[in-house]
Amino acid sequence: MLRRRAGRTGQYAALLCYLVFLAFPLLWLVSTAFKSPRELGSVDPTWLPRHPTLGNFRTALDEQPLLHAALNSLLVAGAAALVSVAVAVPASYAMVRFRGAVSRAGTGWILVSQMFPLVLIIIPLFMVLKNLHLIDSRPGLVVVYVVWTLPFVLWMLQSYVRAVPVSLEEAAAIDGCGRWRTLRSVVLPLLAPGLVATLMFAFVTAWNEFFFALVLLKTPEKQTMSVILTHFTGAEGAADLGPLAAAALLATIPSLVFFALLQKRLVGGMLSGAVKG
């Protein structure tokens, strides 16, 4: 009993250290966002602001179009997440249930696609989008994000599809359901937790993406939040630390709100009550 308690205490201690490690950058960001310029320039930094101020937020909102950039990011990330999940659902179902050469080739493509660095594909990607007249456009960036996130989205959804008992689909087939109706009426409701988790991943990935948005969007009115944050850095690399921290903190809010709205769907045990009626 003593050994078990000691082991559990060690696990909790390790978990606490890990949580502190994850939370420290966010806490330091929040502290920096509320510090005055005098505190930020002090040689003796403090953990908490002595005189909290909202001046950094006012400066950030006045200097850069953060709200418009946030709207651009929301539209692009939301559209990319919805399209990638909509494409991945039937594709992942087919790859799991119809094992064959095409399925193996798709799995191989998923693995190989994750090995290519972004710098290697940006030039041909730029030329393709230029020929399609999608350079410097939000729809073009949505297409890029869908293609970029789709391999991992497929990989995630496959594991959830495998967890759905085949017996439920066989029971639906006995009742006269075709493949599409089975996917829509039987499999899709049971994939709700997986769909939510995958949708969150696709959204956050597109929201935080920087490289493609920097290269493909040139008009300031179309730039996303991640690109606008770079405007708080001067030509010589000197950063306006207070407004930058305030803007970065504002950029994290949509992801937190999106997670808070969908986290209720991230529950297990949805298959426990699945029986044939």
mmCIF file with all atom_site columns, C-alpha atoms in Angstrom, residues 45-231:
data_model
loop_
_atom_site.group_PDB
_atom_site.id
_atom_site.type_symbol
_atom_site.label_atom_id
_atom_site.label_alt_id
_atom_site.label_comp_id
_atom_site.label_asym_id
_atom_site.label_entity_id
_atom_site.label_seq_id
_atom_site.pdbx_PDB_ins_code
_atom_site.Cartn_x
_atom_site.Cartn_y
_atom_site.Cartn_z
_atom_site.occupancy
_atom_site.B_iso_or_equiv
_atom_site.pdbx_formal_charge
_atom_site.auth_seq_id
_atom_site.auth_comp_id
_atom_site.auth_asym_id
_atom_site.auth_atom_id
_atom_site.pdbx_PDB_model_num
ATOM 1   C CA . PRO A 1 45  ? 11.762  41.531 -14.221 1.00 0.00 ? 45  PRO A CA 1
ATOM 2   C CA . THR A 1 46  ? 8.864   40.539 -12.023 1.00 0.00 ? 46  THR A CA 1
ATOM 3   C CA . TRP A 1 47  ? 6.501   37.578 -12.287 1.00 0.00 ? 47  TRP A CA 1
ATOM 4   C CA . LEU A 1 48  ? 3.394   39.726 -11.947 1.00 0.00 ? 48  LEU A CA 1
ATOM 5   C CA . PRO A 1 49  ? 2.846   43.332 -13.099 1.00 0.00 ? 49  PRO A CA 1
ATOM 6   C CA . ARG A 1 50  ? 3.124   45.767 -10.232 1.00 0.00 ? 50  ARG A CA 1
ATOM 7   C CA . HIS A 1 51  ? 0.784   48.247 -11.915 1.00 0.00 ? 51  HIS A CA 1
ATOM 8   C CA . PRO A 1 52  ? -1.422  46.391 -14.439 1.00 0.00 ? 52  PRO A CA 1
ATOM 9   C CA . THR A 1 53  ? -2.437  48.428 -17.446 1.00 0.00 ? 53  THR A CA 1
ATOM 10  C CA . LEU A 1 54  ? -4.573  48.011 -20.573 1.00 0.00 ? 54  LEU A CA 1
ATOM 11  C CA . GLY A 1 55  ? -2.383  50.395 -22.536 1.00 0.00 ? 55  GLY A CA 1
ATOM 12  C CA . ASN A 1 56  ? -0.701  47.591 -24.469 1.00 0.00 ? 56  ASN A CA 1
ATOM 13  C CA . PHE A 1 57  ? -4.077  46.372 -25.748 1.00 0.00 ? 57  PHE A CA 1
ATOM 14  C CA . ARG A 1 58  ? -5.112  49.877 -26.807 1.00 0.00 ? 58  ARG A CA 1
ATOM 15  C CA . THR A 1 59  ? -1.790  50.393 -28.575 1.00 0.00 ? 59  THR A CA 1
ATOM 16  C CA . ALA A 1 60  ? -1.999  47.049 -30.351 1.00 0.00 ? 60  ALA A CA 1
ATOM 17  C CA . LEU A 1 61  ? -5.557  47.700 -31.552 1.00 0.00 ? 61  LEU A CA 1
ATOM 18  C CA . ASP A 1 62  ? -4.664  51.207 -32.697 1.00 0.00 ? 62  ASP A CA 1
ATOM 19  C CA . GLU A 1 63  ? -1.460  50.271 -34.521 1.00 0.00 ? 63  GLU A CA 1
ATOM 20  C CA . GLN A 1 64  ? -2.672  47.178 -36.407 1.00 0.00 ? 64  GLN A CA 1
ATOM 21  C CA . PRO A 1 65  ? -6.035  45.961 -37.790 1.00 0.00 ? 65  PRO A CA 1
ATOM 22  C CA . LEU A 1 66  ? -6.217  43.067 -35.350 1.00 0.00 ? 66  LEU A CA 1
ATOM 23  C CA . LEU A 1 67  ? -9.990  42.640 -35.460 1.00 0.00 ? 67  LEU A CA 1
ATOM 24  C CA . HIS A 1 68  ? -10.070 42.497 -39.259 1.00 0.00 ? 68  HIS A CA 1
ATOM 25  C CA . ALA A 1 69  ? -7.130  40.078 -39.270 1.00 0.00 ? 69  ALA A CA 1
ATOM 26  C CA . ALA A 1 70  ? -8.900  37.915 -36.689 1.00 0.00 ? 70  ALA A CA 1
ATOM 27  C CA . LEU A 1 71  ? -11.971 37.817 -38.936 1.00 0.00 ? 71  LEU A CA 1
ATOM 28  C CA . ASN A 1 72  ? -9.788  36.747 -41.875 1.00 0.00 ? 72  ASN A CA 1
ATOM 29  C CA . SER A 1 73  ? -8.221  33.993 -39.791 1.00 0.00 ? 73  SER A CA 1
ATOM 30  C CA . LEU A 1 74  ? -11.625 32.878 -38.531 1.00 0.00 ? 74  LEU A CA 1
ATOM 31  C CA . LEU A 1 75  ? -13.062 32.615 -42.044 1.00 0.00 ? 75  LEU A CA 1
ATOM 32  C CA . VAL A 1 76  ? -10.034 30.847 -43.482 1.00 0.00 ? 76  VAL A CA 1
ATOM 33  C CA . ALA A 1 77  ? -9.483  28.450 -40.563 1.00 0.00 ? 77  ALA A CA 1
ATOM 34  C CA . GLY A 1 78  ? -13.184 27.651 -40.202 1.00 0.00 ? 78  GLY A CA 1
ATOM 35  C CA . ALA A 1 79  ? -13.664 26.965 -43.906 1.00 0.00 ? 79  ALA A CA 1
ATOM 36  C CA . ALA A 1 80  ? -10.492 24.868 -44.110 1.00 0.00 ? 80  ALA A CA 1
ATOM 37  C CA . ALA A 1 81  ? -11.482 22.803 -41.057 1.00 0.00 ? 81  ALA A CA 1
ATOM 38  C CA . LEU A 1 82  ? -15.012 22.125 -42.314 1.00 0.00 ? 82  LEU A CA 1
ATOM 39  C CA . VAL A 1 83  ? -13.909 21.202 -45.842 1.00 0.00 ? 83  VAL A CA 1
ATOM 40  C CA . SER A 1 84  ? -11.053 18.959 -44.721 1.00 0.00 ? 84  SER A CA 1
ATOM 41  C CA . VAL A 1 85  ? -13.291 17.044 -42.278 1.00 0.00 ? 85  VAL A CA 1
ATOM 42  C CA . ALA A 1 86  ? -16.088 16.755 -44.862 1.00 0.00 ? 86  ALA A CA 1
ATOM 43  C CA . VAL A 1 87  ? -13.633 15.244 -47.350 1.00 0.00 ? 87  VAL A CA 1
ATOM 44  C CA . ALA A 1 88  ? -11.921 13.046 -44.771 1.00 0.00 ? 88  ALA A CA 1
ATOM 45  C CA . VAL A 1 89  ? -15.055 11.342 -43.392 1.00 0.00 ? 89  VAL A CA 1
ATOM 46  C CA . PRO A 1 90  ? -15.977 9.262  -46.480 1.00 0.00 ? 90  PRO A CA 1
ATOM 47  C CA . ALA A 1 91  ? -12.325 8.865  -47.432 1.00 0.00 ? 91  ALA A CA 1
ATOM 48  C CA . SER A 1 92  ? -11.310 7.483  -44.026 1.00 0.00 ? 92  SER A CA 1
ATOM 49  C CA . TYR A 1 93  ? -14.353 5.178  -43.984 1.00 0.00 ? 93  TYR A CA 1
ATOM 50  C CA . ALA A 1 94  ? -13.423 3.780  -47.395 1.00 0.00 ? 94  ALA A CA 1
ATOM 51  C CA . MET A 1 95  ? -9.774  3.318  -46.402 1.00 0.00 ? 95  MET A CA 1
ATOM 52  C CA . VAL A 1 96  ? -10.759 1.369  -43.285 1.00 0.00 ? 96  VAL A CA 1
ATOM 53  C CA . ARG A 1 97  ? -13.617 -0.755 -44.601 1.00 0.00 ? 97  ARG A CA 1
ATOM 54  C CA . PHE A 1 98  ? -12.298 -1.463 -48.121 1.00 0.00 ? 98  PHE A CA 1
ATOM 55  C CA . ARG A 1 99  ? -8.808  -2.767 -47.671 1.00 0.00 ? 99  ARG A CA 1
ATOM 56  C CA . GLY A 1 100 ? -6.875  -3.069 -50.907 1.00 0.00 ? 100 GLY A CA 1
ATOM 57  C CA . ALA A 1 101 ? -4.221  -1.506 -53.116 1.00 0.00 ? 101 ALA A CA 1
ATOM 58  C CA . VAL A 1 102 ? -5.946  1.882  -53.148 1.00 0.00 ? 102 VAL A CA 1
ATOM 59  C CA . SER A 1 103 ? -6.228  1.906  -49.360 1.00 0.00 ? 103 SER A CA 1
ATOM 60  C CA . ARG A 1 104 ? -2.575  0.967  -48.935 1.00 0.00 ? 104 ARG A CA 1
ATOM 61  C CA . ALA A 1 105 ? -1.565  3.639  -51.441 1.00 0.00 ? 105 ALA A CA 1
ATOM 62  C CA . GLY A 1 106 ? -3.609  6.212  -49.527 1.00 0.00 ? 106 GLY A CA 1
ATOM 63  C CA . THR A 1 107 ? -1.956  5.263  -46.250 1.00 0.00 ? 107 THR A CA 1
ATOM 64  C CA . GLY A 1 108 ? 1.443   5.505  -47.900 1.00 0.00 ? 108 GLY A CA 1
ATOM 65  C CA . TRP A 1 109 ? 0.568   8.935  -49.269 1.00 0.00 ? 109 TRP A CA 1
ATOM 66  C CA . ILE A 1 110 ? -0.404  10.095 -45.781 1.00 0.00 ? 110 ILE A CA 1
ATOM 67  C CA . LEU A 1 111 ? 2.942   9.026  -44.356 1.00 0.00 ? 111 LEU A CA 1
ATOM 68  C CA . VAL A 1 112 ? 5.052   10.356 -47.222 1.00 0.00 ? 112 VAL A CA 1
ATOM 69  C CA . SER A 1 113 ? 3.252   13.709 -47.360 1.00 0.00 ? 113 SER A CA 1
ATOM 70  C CA . GLN A 1 114 ? 4.278   14.469 -43.776 1.00 0.00 ? 114 GLN A CA 1
ATOM 71  C CA . MET A 1 115 ? 7.964   14.206 -44.673 1.00 0.00 ? 115 MET A CA 1
ATOM 72  C CA . PHE A 1 116 ? 8.105   17.088 -47.156 1.00 0.00 ? 116 PHE A CA 1
ATOM 73  C CA . PRO A 1 117 ? 9.279   20.417 -45.711 1.00 0.00 ? 117 PRO A CA 1
ATOM 74  C CA . LEU A 1 118 ? 7.172   23.455 -46.532 1.00 0.00 ? 118 LEU A CA 1
ATOM 75  C CA . VAL A 1 119 ? 10.061  25.240 -48.238 1.00 0.00 ? 119 VAL A CA 1
ATOM 76  C CA . LEU A 1 120 ? 10.317  22.393 -50.750 1.00 0.00 ? 120 LEU A CA 1
ATOM 77  C CA . ILE A 1 121 ? 6.723   22.703 -51.961 1.00 0.00 ? 121 ILE A CA 1
ATOM 78  C CA . ILE A 1 122 ? 6.099   26.432 -51.721 1.00 0.00 ? 122 ILE A CA 1
ATOM 79  C CA . ILE A 1 123 ? 7.461   27.293 -55.201 1.00 0.00 ? 123 ILE A CA 1
ATOM 80  C CA . PRO A 1 124 ? 5.442   24.714 -57.193 1.00 0.00 ? 124 PRO A CA 1
ATOM 81  C CA . LEU A 1 125 ? 2.444   25.490 -54.990 1.00 0.00 ? 125 LEU A CA 1
ATOM 82  C CA . PHE A 1 126 ? 2.823   29.185 -55.743 1.00 0.00 ? 126 PHE A CA 1
ATOM 83  C CA . MET A 1 127 ? 2.966   28.498 -59.495 1.00 0.00 ? 127 MET A CA 1
ATOM 84  C CA . VAL A 1 128 ? -0.134  26.281 -59.395 1.00 0.00 ? 128 VAL A CA 1
ATOM 85  C CA . LEU A 1 129 ? -2.131  28.886 -57.473 1.00 0.00 ? 129 LEU A CA 1
ATOM 86  C CA . LYS A 1 130 ? -0.906  31.608 -59.818 1.00 0.00 ? 130 LYS A CA 1
ATOM 87  C CA . ASN A 1 131 ? -2.215  29.697 -62.832 1.00 0.00 ? 131 ASN A CA 1
ATOM 88  C CA . LEU A 1 132 ? -5.549  29.287 -61.028 1.00 0.00 ? 132 LEU A CA 1
ATOM 89  C CA . HIS A 1 133 ? -5.627  33.021 -60.161 1.00 0.00 ? 133 HIS A CA 1
ATOM 90  C CA . LEU A 1 134 ? -5.772  32.207 -56.457 1.00 0.00 ? 134 LEU A CA 1
ATOM 91  C CA . ILE A 1 135 ? -2.695  34.124 -55.314 1.00 0.00 ? 135 ILE A CA 1
ATOM 92  C CA . ASP A 1 136 ? -3.446  36.795 -52.701 1.00 0.00 ? 136 ASP A CA 1
ATOM 93  C CA . SER A 1 137 ? -6.929  35.417 -52.038 1.00 0.00 ? 137 SER A CA 1
ATOM 94  C CA . ARG A 1 138 ? -8.572  33.829 -49.035 1.00 0.00 ? 138 ARG A CA 1
ATOM 95  C CA . PRO A 1 139 ? -10.108 30.955 -51.086 1.00 0.00 ? 139 PRO A CA 1
ATOM 96  C CA . GLY A 1 140 ? -6.633  30.082 -52.344 1.00 0.00 ? 140 GLY A CA 1
ATOM 97  C CA . LEU A 1 141 ? -5.333  29.943 -48.781 1.00 0.00 ? 141 LEU A CA 1
ATOM 98  C CA . VAL A 1 142 ? -8.290  27.744 -47.788 1.00 0.00 ? 142 VAL A CA 1
ATOM 99  C CA . VAL A 1 143 ? -7.397  25.296 -50.572 1.00 0.00 ? 143 VAL A CA 1
ATOM 100 C CA . VAL A 1 144 ? -3.795  25.181 -49.364 1.00 0.00 ? 144 VAL A CA 1
ATOM 101 C CA . TYR A 1 145 ? -4.832  24.564 -45.759 1.00 0.00 ? 145 TYR A CA 1
ATOM 102 C CA . VAL A 1 146 ? -7.229  21.798 -46.781 1.00 0.00 ? 146 VAL A CA 1
ATOM 103 C CA . VAL A 1 147 ? -4.515  20.002 -48.729 1.00 0.00 ? 147 VAL A CA 1
ATOM 104 C CA . TRP A 1 148 ? -1.997  20.586 -45.960 1.00 0.00 ? 148 TRP A CA 1
ATOM 105 C CA . THR A 1 149 ? -4.162  19.315 -43.080 1.00 0.00 ? 149 THR A CA 1
ATOM 106 C CA . LEU A 1 150 ? -6.013  16.557 -44.930 1.00 0.00 ? 150 LEU A CA 1
ATOM 107 C CA . PRO A 1 151 ? -3.351  13.809 -44.507 1.00 0.00 ? 151 PRO A CA 1
ATOM 108 C CA . PHE A 1 152 ? -3.261  14.089 -40.723 1.00 0.00 ? 152 PHE A CA 1
ATOM 109 C CA . VAL A 1 153 ? -7.041  14.529 -40.526 1.00 0.00 ? 153 VAL A CA 1
ATOM 110 C CA . LEU A 1 154 ? -7.415  11.274 -42.468 1.00 0.00 ? 154 LEU A CA 1
ATOM 111 C CA . TRP A 1 155 ? -4.954  9.589  -40.128 1.00 0.00 ? 155 TRP A CA 1
ATOM 112 C CA . MET A 1 156 ? -6.903  10.723 -37.076 1.00 0.00 ? 156 MET A CA 1
ATOM 113 C CA . LEU A 1 157 ? -10.317 9.734  -38.379 1.00 0.00 ? 157 LEU A CA 1
ATOM 114 C CA . GLN A 1 158 ? -9.204  6.255  -39.391 1.00 0.00 ? 158 GLN A CA 1
ATOM 115 C CA . SER A 1 159 ? -8.644  5.285  -35.774 1.00 0.00 ? 159 SER A CA 1
ATOM 116 C CA . TYR A 1 160 ? -12.158 6.440  -34.851 1.00 0.00 ? 160 TYR A CA 1
ATOM 117 C CA . VAL A 1 161 ? -13.730 4.582  -37.780 1.00 0.00 ? 161 VAL A CA 1
ATOM 118 C CA . ARG A 1 162 ? -11.967 1.363  -36.726 1.00 0.00 ? 162 ARG A CA 1
ATOM 119 C CA . ALA A 1 163 ? -13.572 1.701  -33.278 1.00 0.00 ? 163 ALA A CA 1
ATOM 120 C CA . VAL A 1 164 ? -17.069 1.478  -34.777 1.00 0.00 ? 164 VAL A CA 1
ATOM 121 C CA . PRO A 1 165 ? -18.236 -2.175 -34.588 1.00 0.00 ? 165 PRO A CA 1
ATOM 122 C CA . VAL A 1 166 ? -18.753 -3.740 -37.999 1.00 0.00 ? 166 VAL A CA 1
ATOM 123 C CA . SER A 1 167 ? -21.757 -5.596 -36.561 1.00 0.00 ? 167 SER A CA 1
ATOM 124 C CA . LEU A 1 168 ? -23.698 -2.324 -36.464 1.00 0.00 ? 168 LEU A CA 1
ATOM 125 C CA . GLU A 1 169 ? -23.128 -1.818 -40.170 1.00 0.00 ? 169 GLU A CA 1
ATOM 126 C CA . GLU A 1 170 ? -24.081 -5.419 -40.883 1.00 0.00 ? 170 GLU A CA 1
ATOM 127 C CA . ALA A 1 171 ? -27.321 -4.933 -38.931 1.00 0.00 ? 171 ALA A CA 1
ATOM 128 C CA . ALA A 1 172 ? -28.045 -1.797 -40.966 1.00 0.00 ? 172 ALA A CA 1
ATOM 129 C CA . ALA A 1 173 ? -27.358 -3.708 -44.194 1.00 0.00 ? 173 ALA A CA 1
ATOM 130 C CA . ILE A 1 174 ? -29.853 -6.400 -43.146 1.00 0.00 ? 174 ILE A CA 1
ATOM 131 C CA . ASP A 1 175 ? -32.426 -3.646 -42.680 1.00 0.00 ? 175 ASP A CA 1
ATOM 132 C CA . GLY A 1 176 ? -31.796 -2.508 -46.255 1.00 0.00 ? 176 GLY A CA 1
ATOM 133 C CA . CYS A 1 177 ? -29.384 0.385  -45.735 1.00 0.00 ? 177 CYS A CA 1
ATOM 134 C CA . GLY A 1 178 ? -26.830 1.076  -48.444 1.00 0.00 ? 178 GLY A CA 1
ATOM 135 C CA . ARG A 1 179 ? -23.271 2.185  -47.827 1.00 0.00 ? 179 ARG A CA 1
ATOM 136 C CA . TRP A 1 180 ? -24.007 5.909  -47.946 1.00 0.00 ? 180 TRP A CA 1
ATOM 137 C CA . ARG A 1 181 ? -27.039 5.637  -45.696 1.00 0.00 ? 181 ARG A CA 1
ATOM 138 C CA . THR A 1 182 ? -25.109 3.442  -43.275 1.00 0.00 ? 182 THR A CA 1
ATOM 139 C CA . LEU A 1 183 ? -22.310 5.992  -43.181 1.00 0.00 ? 183 LEU A CA 1
ATOM 140 C CA . ARG A 1 184 ? -24.764 8.862  -42.661 1.00 0.00 ? 184 ARG A CA 1
ATOM 141 C CA . SER A 1 185 ? -27.181 7.239  -40.214 1.00 0.00 ? 185 SER A CA 1
ATOM 142 C CA . VAL A 1 186 ? -25.078 4.716  -38.293 1.00 0.00 ? 186 VAL A CA 1
ATOM 143 C CA . VAL A 1 187 ? -21.372 5.507  -38.496 1.00 0.00 ? 187 VAL A CA 1
ATOM 144 C CA . LEU A 1 188 ? -21.438 9.311  -38.561 1.00 0.00 ? 188 LEU A CA 1
ATOM 145 C CA . PRO A 1 189 ? -23.338 9.782  -35.248 1.00 0.00 ? 189 PRO A CA 1
ATOM 146 C CA . LEU A 1 190 ? -20.903 7.432  -33.526 1.00 0.00 ? 190 LEU A CA 1
ATOM 147 C CA . LEU A 1 191 ? -17.963 9.434  -34.872 1.00 0.00 ? 191 LEU A CA 1
ATOM 148 C CA . ALA A 1 192 ? -19.091 12.624 -33.101 1.00 0.00 ? 192 ALA A CA 1
ATOM 149 C CA . PRO A 1 193 ? -16.203 12.731 -30.553 1.00 0.00 ? 193 PRO A CA 1
ATOM 150 C CA . GLY A 1 194 ? -13.687 11.963 -33.294 1.00 0.00 ? 194 GLY A CA 1
ATOM 151 C CA . LEU A 1 195 ? -15.186 14.569 -35.606 1.00 0.00 ? 195 LEU A CA 1
ATOM 152 C CA . VAL A 1 196 ? -15.008 17.209 -32.878 1.00 0.00 ? 196 VAL A CA 1
ATOM 153 C CA . ALA A 1 197 ? -11.390 16.372 -32.031 1.00 0.00 ? 197 ALA A CA 1
ATOM 154 C CA . THR A 1 198 ? -10.419 16.358 -35.698 1.00 0.00 ? 198 THR A CA 1
ATOM 155 C CA . LEU A 1 199 ? -12.278 19.595 -36.366 1.00 0.00 ? 199 LEU A CA 1
ATOM 156 C CA . MET A 1 200 ? -10.476 21.252 -33.453 1.00 0.00 ? 200 MET A CA 1
ATOM 157 C CA . PHE A 1 201 ? -7.109  20.064 -34.720 1.00 0.00 ? 201 PHE A CA 1
ATOM 158 C CA . ALA A 1 202 ? -7.778  21.304 -38.261 1.00 0.00 ? 202 ALA A CA 1
ATOM 159 C CA . PHE A 1 203 ? -9.060  24.666 -37.029 1.00 0.00 ? 203 PHE A CA 1
ATOM 160 C CA . VAL A 1 204 ? -6.198  25.344 -34.606 1.00 0.00 ? 204 VAL A CA 1
ATOM 161 C CA . THR A 1 205 ? -3.618  24.237 -37.167 1.00 0.00 ? 205 THR A CA 1
ATOM 162 C CA . ALA A 1 206 ? -5.005  26.589 -39.811 1.00 0.00 ? 206 ALA A CA 1
ATOM 163 C CA . TRP A 1 207 ? -5.441  29.407 -37.284 1.00 0.00 ? 207 TRP A CA 1
ATOM 164 C CA . ASN A 1 208 ? -1.799  29.228 -36.159 1.00 0.00 ? 208 ASN A CA 1
ATOM 165 C CA . GLU A 1 209 ? -0.267  28.673 -39.610 1.00 0.00 ? 209 GLU A CA 1
ATOM 166 C CA . PHE A 1 210 ? 2.158   31.405 -40.652 1.00 0.00 ? 210 PHE A CA 1
ATOM 167 C CA . PHE A 1 211 ? 4.382   30.414 -43.583 1.00 0.00 ? 211 PHE A CA 1
ATOM 168 C CA . PHE A 1 212 ? 1.721   29.892 -46.275 1.00 0.00 ? 212 PHE A CA 1
ATOM 169 C CA . ALA A 1 213 ? -0.189  32.992 -45.195 1.00 0.00 ? 213 ALA A CA 1
ATOM 170 C CA . LEU A 1 214 ? 2.984   35.085 -45.329 1.00 0.00 ? 214 LEU A CA 1
ATOM 171 C CA . VAL A 1 215 ? 3.913   33.952 -48.855 1.00 0.00 ? 215 VAL A CA 1
ATOM 172 C CA . LEU A 1 216 ? 0.470   33.812 -50.473 1.00 0.00 ? 216 LEU A CA 1
ATOM 173 C CA . LEU A 1 217 ? -1.236  36.901 -49.016 1.00 0.00 ? 217 LEU A CA 1
ATOM 174 C CA . LYS A 1 218 ? 0.186   40.305 -49.923 1.00 0.00 ? 218 LYS A CA 1
ATOM 175 C CA . THR A 1 219 ? -2.768  42.660 -49.522 1.00 0.00 ? 219 THR A CA 1
ATOM 176 C CA . PRO A 1 220 ? -2.848  43.954 -45.912 1.00 0.00 ? 220 PRO A CA 1
ATOM 177 C CA . GLU A 1 221 ? -6.653  43.719 -45.790 1.00 0.00 ? 221 GLU A CA 1
ATOM 178 C CA . LYS A 1 222 ? -6.478  39.972 -46.473 1.00 0.00 ? 222 LYS A CA 1
ATOM 179 C CA . GLN A 1 223 ? -3.685  39.015 -44.084 1.00 0.00 ? 223 GLN A CA 1
ATOM 180 C CA . THR A 1 224 ? -4.369  36.685 -41.189 1.00 0.00 ? 224 THR A CA 1
ATOM 181 C CA . MET A 1 225 ? -3.666  37.147 -37.494 1.00 0.00 ? 225 MET A CA 1
ATOM 182 C CA . SER A 1 226 ? -0.368  35.253 -37.512 1.00 0.00 ? 226 SER A CA 1
ATOM 183 C CA . VAL A 1 227 ? 1.038   37.555 -40.212 1.00 0.00 ? 227 VAL A CA 1
ATOM 184 C CA . ILE A 1 228 ? -0.199  40.736 -38.544 1.00 0.00 ? 228 ILE A CA 1
ATOM 185 C CA . LEU A 1 229 ? 1.691   39.794 -35.372 1.00 0.00 ? 229 LEU A CA 1
ATOM 186 C CA . THR A 1 230 ? 4.973   40.161 -37.251 1.00 0.00 ? 230 THR A CA 1
ATOM 187 C CA . HIS A 1 231 ? 4.219   43.852 -37.786 1.00 0.00 ? 231 HIS A CA 1
#
